[in-house]
Coordinates of C-alpha atoms in Angstrom, one line a residue:
M1148 CA 274.2 174.8 -41.5
E1149 CA 274.9 176.0 -45.1
S1150 CA 273.5 179.5 -44.7
Q1151 CA 272.4 181.1 -47.9
R1152 CA 272.8 184.7 -46.7
N1153 CA 274.2 186.4 -43.7
V1154 CA 271.3 187.0 -41.4
T1155 CA 271.2 188.8 -38.0
K1156 CA 267.9 189.5 -36.3
I1157 CA 265.8 188.7 -39.3
A1158 CA 262.3 187.5 -38.5
G1159 CA 260.1 186.3 -41.2
A1160 CA 262.5 186.8 -44.1
L1161 CA 262.5 183.8 -46.3
S1162 CA 264.6 184.1 -49.4
S1163 CA 264.2 182.4 -52.7
F1164 CA 265.4 178.8 -52.7
G1165 CA 265.0 178.3 -49.0
L1166 CA 264.9 179.8 -45.6
A1167 CA 267.0 182.8 -44.5
L1168 CA 265.4 183.7 -41.3
C1169 CA 266.0 183.8 -37.6
L1170 CA 262.5 183.2 -36.2
I1171 CA 259.0 182.9 -37.5
F1172 CA 255.8 182.8 -35.4
V1173 CA 252.6 181.4 -37.0
T1174 CA 249.5 181.8 -34.7
S1175 CA 248.0 178.5 -34.1
V1176 CA 244.5 177.7 -35.4
A1177 CA 244.5 174.1 -34.3
T1178 CA 245.1 172.1 -31.1
A1179 CA 248.2 170.1 -31.1
T1180 CA 247.9 166.4 -31.0
S1181 CA 250.6 163.8 -30.3
D1182 CA 251.0 160.3 -31.4
D1183 CA 254.3 159.8 -29.7
S1184 CA 254.9 157.5 -26.8
E1185 CA 255.1 159.3 -23.4
D1186 CA 258.4 161.0 -23.1
L1187 CA 260.3 161.3 -19.9
L1188 CA 259.8 165.0 -19.8
S1189 CA 256.2 165.0 -21.3
R1190 CA 253.7 167.4 -20.1
D1191 CA 250.3 168.5 -21.2
L1192 CA 250.9 171.5 -23.7
S1193 CA 248.0 170.8 -26.0
D1194 CA 247.2 174.5 -25.8
K1195 CA 250.3 175.4 -27.8
A1196 CA 250.7 179.2 -28.8
Y1197 CA 251.7 178.4 -32.3
E1198 CA 251.2 175.7 -34.8
F1199 CA 254.3 176.3 -36.7
G1200 CA 257.6 178.1 -36.3
V1201 CA 261.1 178.4 -37.7
Y1202 CA 264.3 179.2 -36.1
L1203 CA 267.6 178.8 -38.0
G1204 CA 270.0 180.4 -35.5
N1205 CA 272.3 178.5 -33.2
D1206 CA 271.5 180.1 -29.7
P1207 CA 270.6 177.3 -27.3
D1208 CA 268.9 179.9 -25.2
M1209 CA 266.2 180.1 -27.8
L1210 CA 265.1 176.5 -27.0
Y1211 CA 262.8 177.6 -24.1
R1212 CA 261.0 180.0 -26.4
L1213 CA 260.5 177.3 -29.1
T1214 CA 258.5 175.1 -26.7
V1215 CA 255.4 177.4 -27.5
F1216 CA 255.1 175.7 -31.0
E1217 CA 253.3 172.6 -32.0
K1218 CA 255.8 172.2 -34.8
V1219 CA 259.1 174.0 -35.1
V1220 CA 261.7 174.0 -37.8
I1221 CA 265.4 174.2 -36.7
D1222 CA 268.8 173.7 -38.2
T1223 CA 269.7 170.4 -36.5
S1224 CA 273.3 170.8 -37.2
E1225 CA 273.4 173.6 -34.6
F1226 CA 271.9 171.6 -31.8
S1227 CA 272.8 168.3 -30.0
K1228 CA 270.5 165.5 -29.8
D1229 CA 270.0 166.2 -26.1
E1230 CA 269.1 169.7 -26.8
I1231 CA 266.6 168.6 -29.4
S1232 CA 265.0 166.2 -26.9
I1233 CA 264.1 169.3 -24.7
L1234 CA 261.8 170.4 -27.5
R1235 CA 260.4 167.1 -28.2
N1236 CA 259.8 166.2 -24.5
S1237 CA 257.9 169.5 -24.2
G1238 CA 255.4 168.1 -26.8
T1239 CA 256.8 170.1 -29.6
K1240 CA 257.4 168.3 -33.0
V1241 CA 260.8 169.1 -34.3
Y1242 CA 261.4 169.3 -38.0
A1243 CA 264.9 169.4 -39.5
E1244 CA 265.5 172.1 -42.1
I1245 CA 267.0 170.2 -45.1
S1246 CA 268.0 172.0 -48.4
I1247 CA 267.7 169.6 -51.3
S1248 CA 269.1 172.0 -53.9
T1249 CA 271.9 174.2 -52.5
A1250 CA 275.6 173.9 -51.5
Q1251 CA 277.8 176.6 -50.1
K1252 CA 280.7 177.9 -52.2
G1253 CA 284.1 176.7 -51.1
T1254 CA 282.9 173.8 -49.0
S1255 CA 283.8 170.2 -49.5
V1256 CA 280.3 169.4 -50.3
H1257 CA 280.4 171.7 -53.3
E1258 CA 283.8 170.6 -54.5
K1259 CA 282.8 167.0 -54.4
K1260 CA 279.5 167.5 -56.1
K1261 CA 280.4 170.0 -58.8
S1262 CA 279.0 167.7 -61.6
A1263 CA 275.5 168.3 -60.0
R1264 CA 275.7 172.1 -60.1
L1265 CA 273.1 173.9 -62.1
K1266 CA 275.2 176.3 -64.0
K1267 CA 272.7 178.5 -65.7
V1268 CA 270.6 179.3 -62.6
P1269 CA 270.9 183.0 -61.5
Q1270 CA 273.3 183.0 -58.6
T1271 CA 271.3 185.6 -56.6
L1272 CA 272.9 184.6 -53.3
T1273 CA 276.6 185.3 -53.4
N1274 CA 277.9 182.3 -51.3
T1275 CA 275.6 179.5 -52.7
Y1276 CA 275.4 177.3 -55.6
Y1277 CA 272.2 175.6 -56.8
M1278 CA 272.4 171.8 -57.4
D1279 CA 270.4 169.6 -59.6
P1280 CA 268.2 167.1 -57.6
S1281 CA 267.7 165.1 -60.8
K1282 CA 271.5 164.1 -60.5
K1283 CA 271.7 160.8 -58.6
N1284 CA 275.0 161.6 -56.8
W1285 CA 273.5 164.8 -55.4
R1286 CA 270.2 163.1 -54.4
N1287 CA 272.2 160.4 -52.6
F1288 CA 274.1 163.0 -50.6
V1289 CA 270.9 164.8 -49.6
V1290 CA 269.2 161.6 -48.5
N1291 CA 272.0 159.6 -47.1
T1292 CA 274.1 162.4 -45.5
R1293 CA 271.9 165.5 -44.8
V1294 CA 268.7 163.7 -44.0
K1295 CA 270.4 160.8 -42.2
S1296 CA 272.3 163.1 -39.9
A1297 CA 269.2 164.9 -38.9
E1298 CA 267.4 161.6 -38.4
K1299 CA 270.0 160.4 -35.9
K1300 CA 269.0 163.2 -33.6
E1301 CA 265.4 161.7 -33.5
V1302 CA 263.6 164.5 -35.1
D1303 CA 259.9 164.1 -35.9
G1304 CA 260.2 165.1 -39.6
F1305 CA 262.0 167.1 -42.3
Y1306 CA 261.4 170.6 -43.7
L1307 CA 262.7 170.5 -47.3
T1308 CA 263.7 173.9 -48.8
G1309 CA 264.9 174.4 -52.3
A1310 CA 262.1 172.9 -54.3
D1311 CA 261.6 176.3 -55.8
V1312 CA 264.8 175.9 -57.8
Y1313 CA 262.5 174.5 -60.5
D1314 CA 261.1 178.1 -60.9
S1315 CA 264.5 179.5 -62.0
V1316 CA 265.8 176.9 -64.4
G1317 CA 265.2 177.2 -68.2
K1318 CA 262.5 175.3 -70.1
K1319 CA 265.0 172.8 -71.3
N1320 CA 265.8 171.5 -67.7
K1321 CA 262.4 172.0 -66.1
S1322 CA 261.0 168.7 -66.5
D1323 CA 264.2 167.0 -65.2
V1324 CA 264.5 169.3 -62.3
A1325 CA 260.9 168.8 -61.3
A1326 CA 261.3 165.0 -61.5
G1327 CA 264.4 165.3 -59.4
V1328 CA 262.6 167.3 -56.7
F1329 CA 259.8 164.9 -56.6
R1330 CA 262.1 161.8 -56.6
T1331 CA 264.1 163.3 -53.7
I1332 CA 261.0 163.6 -51.6
I1333 CA 259.9 160.1 -52.4
E1334 CA 263.3 158.6 -51.6
I1335 CA 263.3 160.5 -48.2
D1336 CA 259.8 159.2 -47.5
K1337 CA 260.6 155.7 -48.3
K1338 CA 263.8 155.6 -46.2
Y1339 CA 262.2 157.2 -43.3
P1340 CA 258.5 156.3 -43.6
K1341 CA 257.7 157.3 -40.0
K1342 CA 258.9 160.9 -40.4
K1343 CA 256.7 163.7 -41.4
I1344 CA 257.6 165.9 -44.5
I1345 CA 256.8 169.6 -45.1
V1346 CA 257.9 171.1 -48.4
E1347 CA 258.5 174.8 -48.9
D1348 CA 257.5 176.4 -52.1
P1349 CA 257.1 173.4 -54.3
L1350 CA 254.2 174.4 -56.5
G1351 CA 256.1 174.8 -59.7
A1352 CA 257.9 171.6 -59.4
F1353 CA 254.8 169.6 -58.3
G1354 CA 253.0 170.9 -61.4
D1355 CA 249.4 170.6 -62.2
D1356 CA 249.2 166.9 -63.2
V1357 CA 246.5 165.2 -61.2
I1358 CA 248.3 161.9 -61.1
T1359 CA 251.4 163.6 -59.7
R1360 CA 249.3 165.5 -57.2
E1361 CA 247.8 162.2 -55.9
Q1362 CA 251.4 160.8 -55.6
I1363 CA 252.3 163.9 -53.5
L1364 CA 249.6 163.1 -51.0
R1365 CA 251.3 159.9 -50.1
H1366 CA 254.6 161.5 -49.3
V1367 CA 254.0 165.1 -48.2
D1368 CA 252.3 166.1 -45.0
A1369 CA 252.3 170.0 -45.4
I1370 CA 253.2 172.6 -47.8
S1371 CA 254.5 176.1 -46.9
K1372 CA 254.1 179.0 -49.4
T1373 CA 256.2 182.1 -48.9
E1374 CA 255.5 185.5 -50.3
L1375 CA 251.8 184.8 -51.2
N1376 CA 250.6 188.3 -50.6
Y1377 CA 253.7 190.3 -50.0
K1378 CA 257.5 189.9 -50.5
P1379 CA 260.7 191.5 -49.4
N1380 CA 263.1 193.3 -51.7
Y1381 CA 266.4 192.6 -49.9
S1382 CA 269.1 195.3 -49.8
A1383 CA 272.4 194.3 -51.1
S1384 CA 274.2 195.0 -48.0
D1385 CA 271.7 193.3 -45.7
D1386 CA 271.6 196.3 -43.7
G1387 CA 268.0 195.9 -42.5
Q1388 CA 266.6 198.5 -44.9
D1389 CA 264.6 196.0 -46.9
T1390 CA 261.3 197.1 -48.5
Y1391 CA 258.2 195.1 -49.0
Q1392 CA 255.8 195.2 -52.0
Q1393 CA 252.6 193.5 -52.8
Q1394 CA 252.6 190.3 -54.8
T1395 CA 250.9 190.5 -58.2
S1396 CA 247.2 189.5 -58.1
K1397 CA 247.7 187.1 -61.0
K1398 CA 250.5 185.1 -59.2
R1399 CA 248.5 185.1 -55.9
Q1400 CA 245.3 183.8 -57.6
S1401 CA 247.3 181.2 -59.4
W1402 CA 249.0 180.0 -56.2
V1403 CA 245.8 180.0 -54.1
K1404 CA 244.1 177.8 -56.7
K1405 CA 246.8 175.3 -56.4
L1406 CA 247.1 175.5 -52.7
K1407 CA 243.4 174.9 -52.3
T1408 CA 243.5 171.8 -54.4
Y1409 CA 246.1 170.4 -52.0
K1410 CA 244.2 171.5 -49.0
R1411 CA 241.1 169.6 -50.2
K1412 CA 243.3 166.5 -50.4
G1413 CA 244.2 166.9 -46.8
I1414 CA 247.6 168.6 -46.9
K1415 CA 248.1 171.3 -44.4
I1416 CA 248.9 174.8 -45.9
Y1417 CA 251.1 177.4 -44.2
T1418 CA 251.4 180.9 -45.7
I1419 CA 254.2 183.3 -44.9
D1420 CA 254.3 186.9 -45.9
F1421 CA 256.4 190.0 -45.3
T1422 CA 255.2 193.5 -44.6
Q1423 CA 255.6 196.3 -42.1
K1424 CA 252.1 197.7 -42.4
K1425 CA 249.3 196.6 -40.1
S1426 CA 246.8 197.0 -42.8
N1427 CA 248.6 194.6 -45.1
K1428 CA 248.9 192.1 -42.3
E1429 CA 245.2 192.2 -41.7
I1430 CA 244.6 191.7 -45.4
A1431 CA 246.9 188.7 -45.6
E1432 CA 245.4 187.0 -42.5
T1433 CA 241.9 187.6 -43.8
R1434 CA 242.7 186.0 -47.0
A1435 CA 244.3 183.1 -45.3
R1436 CA 241.3 182.4 -43.1
K1437 CA 238.9 182.7 -46.1
N1438 CA 240.9 179.8 -47.8
G1439 CA 241.5 177.8 -44.7
F1440 CA 245.3 178.3 -44.5
T1441 CA 247.4 179.0 -41.5
S1442 CA 249.0 182.4 -41.9
F1443 CA 251.8 184.5 -40.6
V1444 CA 252.9 188.0 -41.6
G1445 CA 256.5 188.9 -40.4
T1446 CA 258.8 191.9 -40.5
R1447 CA 262.5 192.0 -40.1
D1448 CA 262.3 193.4 -36.6
L1449 CA 262.5 190.5 -34.2
D1450 CA 261.3 192.3 -31.1
N1451 CA 258.1 193.5 -32.9
V1452 CA 257.5 190.2 -34.4
L1453 CA 257.7 188.5 -31.1
W1454 CA 254.5 190.4 -30.1
Y1455 CA 253.1 191.3 -33.5
G1456 CA 252.6 187.7 -34.3
G1457 CA 251.1 187.0 -30.9
Q1458 CA 252.4 185.0 -28.0
T1459 CA 250.0 182.9 -26.0
S1460 CA 252.2 180.7 -23.8
S1461 CA 253.7 181.1 -20.3
F1462 CA 257.1 180.6 -22.0
V1463 CA 257.4 184.4 -22.6
T1464 CA 260.3 184.3 -20.4
R1465 CA 262.4 187.2 -21.8
P1466 CA 260.1 190.1 -22.5
F1467 CA 261.3 193.7 -23.3
T1468 CA 263.9 194.9 -25.8
E1469 CA 267.2 193.2 -26.1
D1470 CA 269.0 196.2 -24.6
S1471 CA 266.7 196.5 -21.7
I1472 CA 268.3 196.7 -18.3
W1473 CA 266.4 193.4 -17.7
N1474 CA 268.1 191.6 -20.5
T1475 CA 271.6 193.1 -20.2
P1476 CA 274.2 191.1 -18.4
I1477 CA 276.3 192.7 -15.8
D1478 CA 279.8 193.9 -17.1
D1479 CA 282.8 191.8 -16.2
N1480 CA 284.2 194.5 -13.8
P1481 CA 281.2 196.4 -12.6
K1482 CA 281.6 199.4 -10.0
I1483 CA 280.5 198.3 -6.5
E1484 CA 278.7 200.6 -4.1
E1485 CA 281.2 201.8 -1.4
K1486 CA 279.0 200.7 1.5
S1487 CA 277.9 197.4 -0.1
D1488 CA 278.9 195.3 2.8
L1489 CA 277.0 197.4 5.2
M1490 CA 273.9 197.3 2.9
I1491 CA 274.0 193.6 2.6
D1492 CA 274.3 193.3 6.4
T1493 CA 270.8 195.1 6.7
I1494 CA 269.1 192.2 4.6
E1495 CA 270.9 189.4 6.7
D1496 CA 269.4 190.7 9.8
G1497 CA 265.8 190.5 8.7
Y1498 CA 263.1 187.8 9.1
S1499 CA 264.9 185.5 6.7
L1500 CA 267.5 184.8 9.2
G1501 CA 270.3 185.1 6.7
R1502 CA 268.8 182.8 4.1
L1503 CA 267.4 183.4 0.6
F1504 CA 264.2 181.9 -0.4
L1505 CA 262.1 181.3 -3.6
N1506 CA 258.5 182.5 -3.7
V1507 CA 257.1 179.1 -5.2
E1508 CA 253.8 178.2 -3.7
Q1509 CA 252.9 181.7 -2.4
W1510 CA 253.6 185.3 -3.3
T1511 CA 254.1 184.1 -6.9
V1512 CA 253.0 185.8 -10.2
P1513 CA 250.4 183.7 -12.1
I1514 CA 250.5 184.5 -15.9
Y1515 CA 247.5 184.3 -18.2
Y1516 CA 247.2 184.9 -21.9
A1517 CA 244.5 186.6 -23.9
D1518 CA 243.8 188.0 -27.4
N1519 CA 241.3 190.3 -28.9
S1520 CA 238.7 187.6 -28.9
T1521 CA 239.0 186.9 -25.1
P1522 CA 235.9 188.0 -23.2
T1523 CA 236.2 191.2 -21.3
Y1524 CA 235.3 191.8 -17.7
V1525 CA 234.6 194.9 -15.8
V1526 CA 237.4 195.7 -13.5
D1527 CA 236.8 198.2 -10.7
C1528 CA 239.8 199.9 -9.4
T1529 CA 239.3 200.3 -5.7
S1530 CA 242.5 202.2 -5.2
G1531 CA 243.9 203.5 -8.5
C1532 CA 244.9 202.4 -11.8
G1533 CA 247.2 203.8 -14.4
P1534 CA 246.8 205.1 -18.0
G1535 CA 246.1 202.3 -20.6
F1536 CA 244.4 200.3 -18.0
T1537 CA 241.4 202.6 -17.5
G1538 CA 242.4 205.5 -19.7
S1539 CA 243.3 207.9 -17.0
L1540 CA 244.4 208.2 -13.3
G1541 CA 241.6 207.5 -10.9
Y1542 CA 239.2 204.7 -9.9
E1543 CA 237.3 204.2 -13.2
T1544 CA 235.6 201.1 -14.3
A1545 CA 237.1 199.4 -17.3
A1546 CA 236.5 196.3 -19.4
M1547 CA 239.6 194.2 -19.7
P1548 CA 240.4 190.9 -21.4
I1549 CA 240.7 188.3 -18.7
P1550 CA 240.7 184.6 -19.5
D1551 CA 237.8 182.6 -17.7
N1552 CA 240.4 180.4 -15.8
A1553 CA 242.3 183.4 -14.4
E1554 CA 243.0 183.2 -10.6
P1555 CA 245.3 185.5 -8.6
D1556 CA 247.8 184.3 -6.2
D1557 CA 246.2 183.2 -3.0
T1558 CA 247.9 185.7 -0.7
S1559 CA 247.2 189.3 0.5
D1560 CA 249.0 190.7 -2.5
G1561 CA 246.7 188.8 -4.9
L1562 CA 249.0 189.2 -7.9
M1563 CA 248.3 188.2 -11.5
T1564 CA 249.2 189.4 -14.9
V1565 CA 247.4 189.0 -18.2
V1566 CA 249.3 189.2 -21.5
N1567 CA 247.2 190.3 -24.6
V1568 CA 249.1 188.3 -27.3
E1569 CA 247.8 190.6 -30.2
T1570 CA 248.8 193.9 -28.6
G1571 CA 251.9 192.9 -26.6
Y1572 CA 250.6 194.5 -23.5
S1573 CA 250.6 192.9 -20.1
Y1574 CA 248.0 193.9 -17.5
D1575 CA 249.2 193.7 -13.9
Y1576 CA 246.8 193.3 -11.0
F1577 CA 247.4 194.0 -7.3
Q1578 CA 245.0 192.4 -4.8
A1579 CA 242.8 191.1 -7.7
E1580 CA 239.5 189.5 -6.8
K1581 CA 236.6 188.2 -8.8
K1582 CA 233.2 189.1 -7.5
G1583 CA 230.3 187.5 -9.4
K1584 CA 230.9 188.4 -13.2
N1585 CA 233.2 191.3 -12.5
W1586 CA 236.6 191.9 -11.1
T1587 CA 238.1 194.2 -8.6
T1588 CA 241.7 195.3 -8.1
A1589 CA 243.5 197.7 -5.8
G1590 CA 245.8 198.5 -8.6
G1591 CA 245.8 197.8 -12.3
F1592 CA 248.8 198.7 -14.5
R1593 CA 249.5 198.3 -18.2
F1594 CA 253.0 197.7 -19.7
D1595 CA 254.2 197.4 -23.3
L1596 CA 256.3 194.2 -23.4
S1597 CA 258.2 195.3 -26.5
D1598 CA 259.4 198.3 -24.6
D1599 CA 262.3 198.5 -22.2
G1600 CA 260.3 197.6 -19.1
V1601 CA 261.2 200.8 -17.2
Q1602 CA 258.7 203.5 -16.2
E1603 CA 259.3 207.2 -16.2
I1604 CA 258.5 208.8 -12.8
S1605 CA 254.9 210.1 -12.8
A1606 CA 251.7 210.1 -10.8
T1607 CA 250.9 206.6 -12.3
S1608 CA 254.4 205.0 -12.2
T1609 CA 253.5 202.7 -9.4
G1610 CA 252.8 199.1 -10.1
A1611 CA 251.8 195.7 -8.5
R1612 CA 255.3 195.7 -7.1
G1613 CA 256.5 198.4 -4.8
A1614 CA 259.3 199.5 -7.1
G1615 CA 256.9 199.9 -10.0
F1616 CA 258.4 197.0 -11.9
P1617 CA 256.2 195.0 -14.3
L1618 CA 255.2 191.7 -13.1
M1619 CA 256.5 190.0 -16.3
A1620 CA 260.0 191.3 -15.3
G1621 CA 262.5 189.2 -13.4
L1622 CA 260.6 186.0 -12.9
V1623 CA 262.1 182.5 -12.7
H1624 CA 260.2 180.4 -15.2
R1625 CA 259.7 176.6 -15.3
D1626 CA 261.2 176.2 -18.8
E1627 CA 264.3 178.2 -17.8
I1628 CA 265.0 175.5 -15.2
L1629 CA 264.3 172.8 -17.6
Q1630 CA 266.6 174.5 -20.1
G1631 CA 269.2 175.1 -17.5
H1632 CA 269.8 178.9 -18.1
I1633 CA 268.1 182.1 -17.1
P1634 CA 268.9 184.8 -19.6
H1635 CA 267.7 187.8 -17.7
A1636 CA 267.9 189.7 -14.4
L1637 CA 265.7 188.6 -11.5
V1638 CA 263.5 190.4 -8.9
M1639 CA 264.3 190.1 -5.3
A1640 CA 262.2 191.3 -2.3
V1641 CA 263.9 192.2 1.0
D1642 CA 262.6 192.7 4.6
Y1643 CA 263.4 196.3 5.0
P1644 CA 264.1 198.3 1.8
K1645 CA 264.9 201.9 2.3
A1646 CA 261.9 204.2 3.0
G1647 CA 261.3 207.5 1.2
S1648 CA 263.5 207.1 -1.9
F1649 CA 264.6 204.6 -4.6
V1650 CA 267.1 204.4 -7.5
W1651 CA 266.6 203.8 -11.2
P1652 CA 265.3 201.7 -12.8
A1653 CA 262.6 201.8 -10.0
S1654 CA 259.9 204.5 -10.4
A1655 CA 258.3 204.2 -6.9
E1656 CA 259.0 202.6 -3.5
D1657 CA 257.3 201.0 -0.6
G1658 CA 260.2 200.9 1.7
R1659 CA 260.0 200.7 5.5
S1660 CA 263.4 201.2 6.9
E1661 CA 265.1 204.3 8.2
E1662 CA 268.5 202.8 8.5
N1663 CA 271.3 204.7 6.8
Y1664 CA 272.5 201.8 4.9
A1665 CA 269.2 200.2 4.0
I1666 CA 269.0 199.0 0.3
P1667 CA 266.7 201.1 -1.7
E1668 CA 264.3 199.6 -4.2
G1669 CA 265.8 199.6 -7.7
A1670 CA 269.2 198.5 -6.5
R1671 CA 270.9 195.8 -8.4
I1672 CA 272.3 192.9 -6.3
Q1673 CA 274.9 190.5 -7.8
L1674 CA 276.3 187.2 -6.5
N1675 CA 280.1 187.4 -6.4
P1676 CA 281.0 186.1 -10.0
D1677 CA 284.3 184.7 -8.7
L1678 CA 282.4 182.3 -6.4
D1679 CA 282.5 178.6 -7.4
V1680 CA 278.7 177.9 -7.5
D1681 CA 279.4 174.1 -7.8
S1682 CA 281.1 174.2 -4.2
L1683 CA 278.0 175.4 -2.6
G1684 CA 276.1 172.0 -2.7
L1685 CA 273.0 173.4 -4.3
N1686 CA 270.7 171.2 -6.3
R1687 CA 270.4 171.8 -10.1
T1688 CA 267.6 174.5 -9.8
G1689 CA 269.6 176.3 -7.1
T1690 CA 272.7 176.3 -9.2
I1691 CA 270.8 177.7 -12.2
I1692 CA 269.4 180.6 -10.2
A1693 CA 272.8 181.2 -8.5
R1694 CA 274.5 181.5 -11.9
A1695 CA 271.7 183.9 -13.0
L1696 CA 272.5 186.0 -10.0
Q1697 CA 276.2 186.0 -11.1
E1698 CA 275.5 186.9 -14.7
Y1699 CA 272.4 189.2 -14.5
G1700 CA 271.9 189.9 -10.8
A1701 CA 268.6 190.9 -9.3
F1702 CA 266.8 194.1 -8.8
I1703 CA 265.2 195.0 -5.4
G1704 CA 261.5 195.3 -6.3
D1705 CA 259.5 194.9 -3.1
N1706 CA 259.3 194.7 0.6
S1707 CA 258.5 191.2 2.2
D1708 CA 258.8 189.3 5.4
G1709 CA 261.7 187.3 4.0
L1710 CA 264.5 187.6 1.5
S1711 CA 263.1 186.0 -1.7
I1712 CA 263.1 185.8 -5.4
Y1713 CA 259.9 185.8 -7.5
V1714 CA 258.8 182.7 -9.5
E1715 CA 256.1 182.3 -12.0
G1716 CA 252.8 180.9 -10.6
R1717 CA 252.2 177.2 -10.0
Y1718 CA 249.5 174.6 -10.4
A1719 CA 246.5 175.7 -12.5
K1720 CA 247.9 179.3 -12.8
S1721 CA 251.0 178.4 -14.9
P1722 CA 252.6 175.2 -16.2
E1723 CA 253.1 173.0 -13.1
W1724 CA 256.5 172.9 -11.5
E1725 CA 256.3 169.1 -11.3
N1726 CA 259.2 166.9 -11.7
D1727 CA 259.0 165.6 -15.3
A1728 CA 260.6 162.3 -14.4
T1729 CA 258.0 161.4 -11.8
G1730 CA 255.1 163.7 -12.4
E1731 CA 254.9 164.3 -8.7
E1732 CA 257.9 165.8 -7.0
S1733 CA 258.4 169.5 -7.7
I1734 CA 261.5 170.5 -9.7
I1735 CA 261.6 173.7 -7.6
S1736 CA 261.2 174.4 -3.9
M1737 CA 261.4 177.5 -1.7
E1738 CA 264.7 176.1 0.0
D1739 CA 266.6 175.6 -3.3
I1740 CA 268.7 178.6 -2.8
N1741 CA 268.9 178.7 0.9
D1742 CA 272.7 177.8 0.8
I1743 CA 273.7 180.8 -1.3
P1744 CA 275.9 182.7 1.1
L1745 CA 274.5 186.3 1.6
D1746 CA 278.0 187.6 2.4
Q1747 CA 278.9 186.8 -1.3
L1748 CA 276.2 189.2 -2.4
R1749 CA 277.2 192.8 -3.3
V1750 CA 275.3 195.9 -4.3
L1751 CA 276.3 197.4 -7.7
E1752 CA 276.8 201.2 -8.0
M1753 CA 273.4 202.7 -7.9
G1754 CA 273.3 206.4 -9.0
E1755 CA 271.5 209.1 -7.1
L1756 CA 268.6 208.5 -4.8
L1757 CA 265.2 209.5 -6.3
T1758 CA 261.8 210.3 -5.0
N1759 CA 258.4 210.4 -6.7
P1760 CA 256.9 213.8 -6.0
Y1761 CA 253.6 212.9 -7.3
L1762 CA 253.1 210.1 -4.7
K1763 CA 253.8 212.2 -1.6

C-alpha cells in the first residue's frame, strides 16, 4: 500500500485525496443481499452489523472483525487471496482500495511516472505526490497494474480514492483532471464490468452537468462523502492531538444537494464525519437519516469507535482495552508459581479424569445484540443484581433491552449476555428465565466493554461467573476458529478451585476445595510454550486453542464438574458451529482438546490471595 500518511490507531480519519485510516464502522441501515454463487464457507449472515467499513492496516487478526460488514474496503496488497476469501466466504463483499491520483515519493512507481505528476498541487502530505489521471501513461498504470493486481485476488469491487485531486488543481487544469478522473472510472468499469465501484469524494470532478451525471450512473454503484458535517485538523506530528471543526453551512448544503441528486438516481451514499462530541455525532446522524444517507461519525480513538459506532454481531471477539489483561500476551519468560506442579495435580484428579474439554453444546455463553430501539423487558432479580443493571444493590425490578429471540443456555447456570451496541455495555445473566412477558434472573451484571474487563472488589463485584469475570471475556468464538487464531486469553473452569480466597483479576470466588494447593480463581494457566503443539495429534480446532493457551493462557473463572474452556453459544443462540464445507458436521466438539497434556500446564505467578469482605 502507498500510505499517504503515517497512521497508528486512527479510526475514522480520512485525509484529503484518499483514505488515511485504520478502521471505520458505519452502522447498517439495510439488509445485506448476495448475488454470488454459494461459496465453500458460506453462511447466512444477512443480519450484518454494518453496511460499510474500511480497514487499511495489515493485521490478519483483524479479518475476523471485518466479517461483521456487508461491504468492507481493505488494502488488498496487505492480504493474500486466501485471506481475502475468508471475508468473501463469510458473505462480506470485499472492495480493494485503489488510489487513482497518488504515488509515494521515492518509489519506482513515482520515478517511472514523473511525467504524469501534477506539479502545482499543494503537497500537503510529505511522502506523496499527486498524479494527473488525464495522462494516459498514469491511467494505464492504475487500470492495468493497481486494479488488475486487486482483481486477481477475486475482490467484489473497487473503492477509488483520489478523485478529489480535482478540487486542488488550478482552473487551467480542472477540466482535464475531471475528464481524467471520469475516464479512469469508465476504463476500470469496462475492463471489469462485473465488479462494483465506489468512488470517494468525486463531487467536484463529476460536476453538475446532467449528461455527465447520467453517464456516472452506468459506472458507479456508490459514492462516499467525507467531512460533510465535521472535519479533522491534523496535527503536524500525527501525535493524536487532532481537533475537529464544523464544516461550513454553505459547503454542506452544496454537497447535500449534489448527493441527493445522485441518490435519486439510485446511487448509494455514504457520509463519514469526524468529531469527539456526542452532540455533534447525533446532529450528523440526524442529517444523514433525513436525507436517506448511510452515516458514520468517527474519532481517532479506535477503542471508543469500536463501541461508539455500535457493534451488532457475534464477532465481537476481542472486547476491552488493548492493554487489558484479557488482550495482553504472556511474556516470553514469565515467572512460574513455586508450587505450580502440585497445583496442576489438583485439577488432574477431578471429574475430568485428566482431560481438558470444551463447553460446546452445554454450559456455553449465548451472545445477543441490542440497541436503544430494542424492546425492553422487566427483569426481576431473584437473588441480586449489580449497579448499572438495576441502579443499586438489591432485588429491584428493571427494564432491560433483550432481543425477542434471546434464549439462555439450557443448563442450570442459564447463562446469556446481551450487548447494547450503542452504549457498549454488556448485560450478563445467571439463571435467566423468561416467564410470560417478563424475565427473571438470579443475578444480573453490567460491564463496559470499552473498559479493561476487571472489577474492583466491592459488594457487587460478583458476576455470572464465580470469579466475577464478564461473560464476554475469554470465549472461544467461531470466527476465531475459521480465522485460525485466538488473540486473547481464555476462561477455564476447574473441578475444585480454592475455597475462601482468589487472586487478581478475579473479584469474587465460588471455590469448594480446602486443599493447600488448590488453584484459586483468577489464576492464569499457560500451556508450556516450548511444547510442539503439532506433535500432539490435535485437529485444527484443537491446535488453534492449544496455541492460544501458549500465547495468552487461560484464567480460572469458575468451578465445574469437569476441566473445561468456555465457548460462545451454539445453534440459534450464536452463529452455528457447523462445518462450512458440509453444512452438517461441527467444526468444534467437546473432545477437540482432550489430548492436550495436563502435565504441560503451569500456573503463572499469582500475587497475594484476596478475599471479598463484602460477600462474607
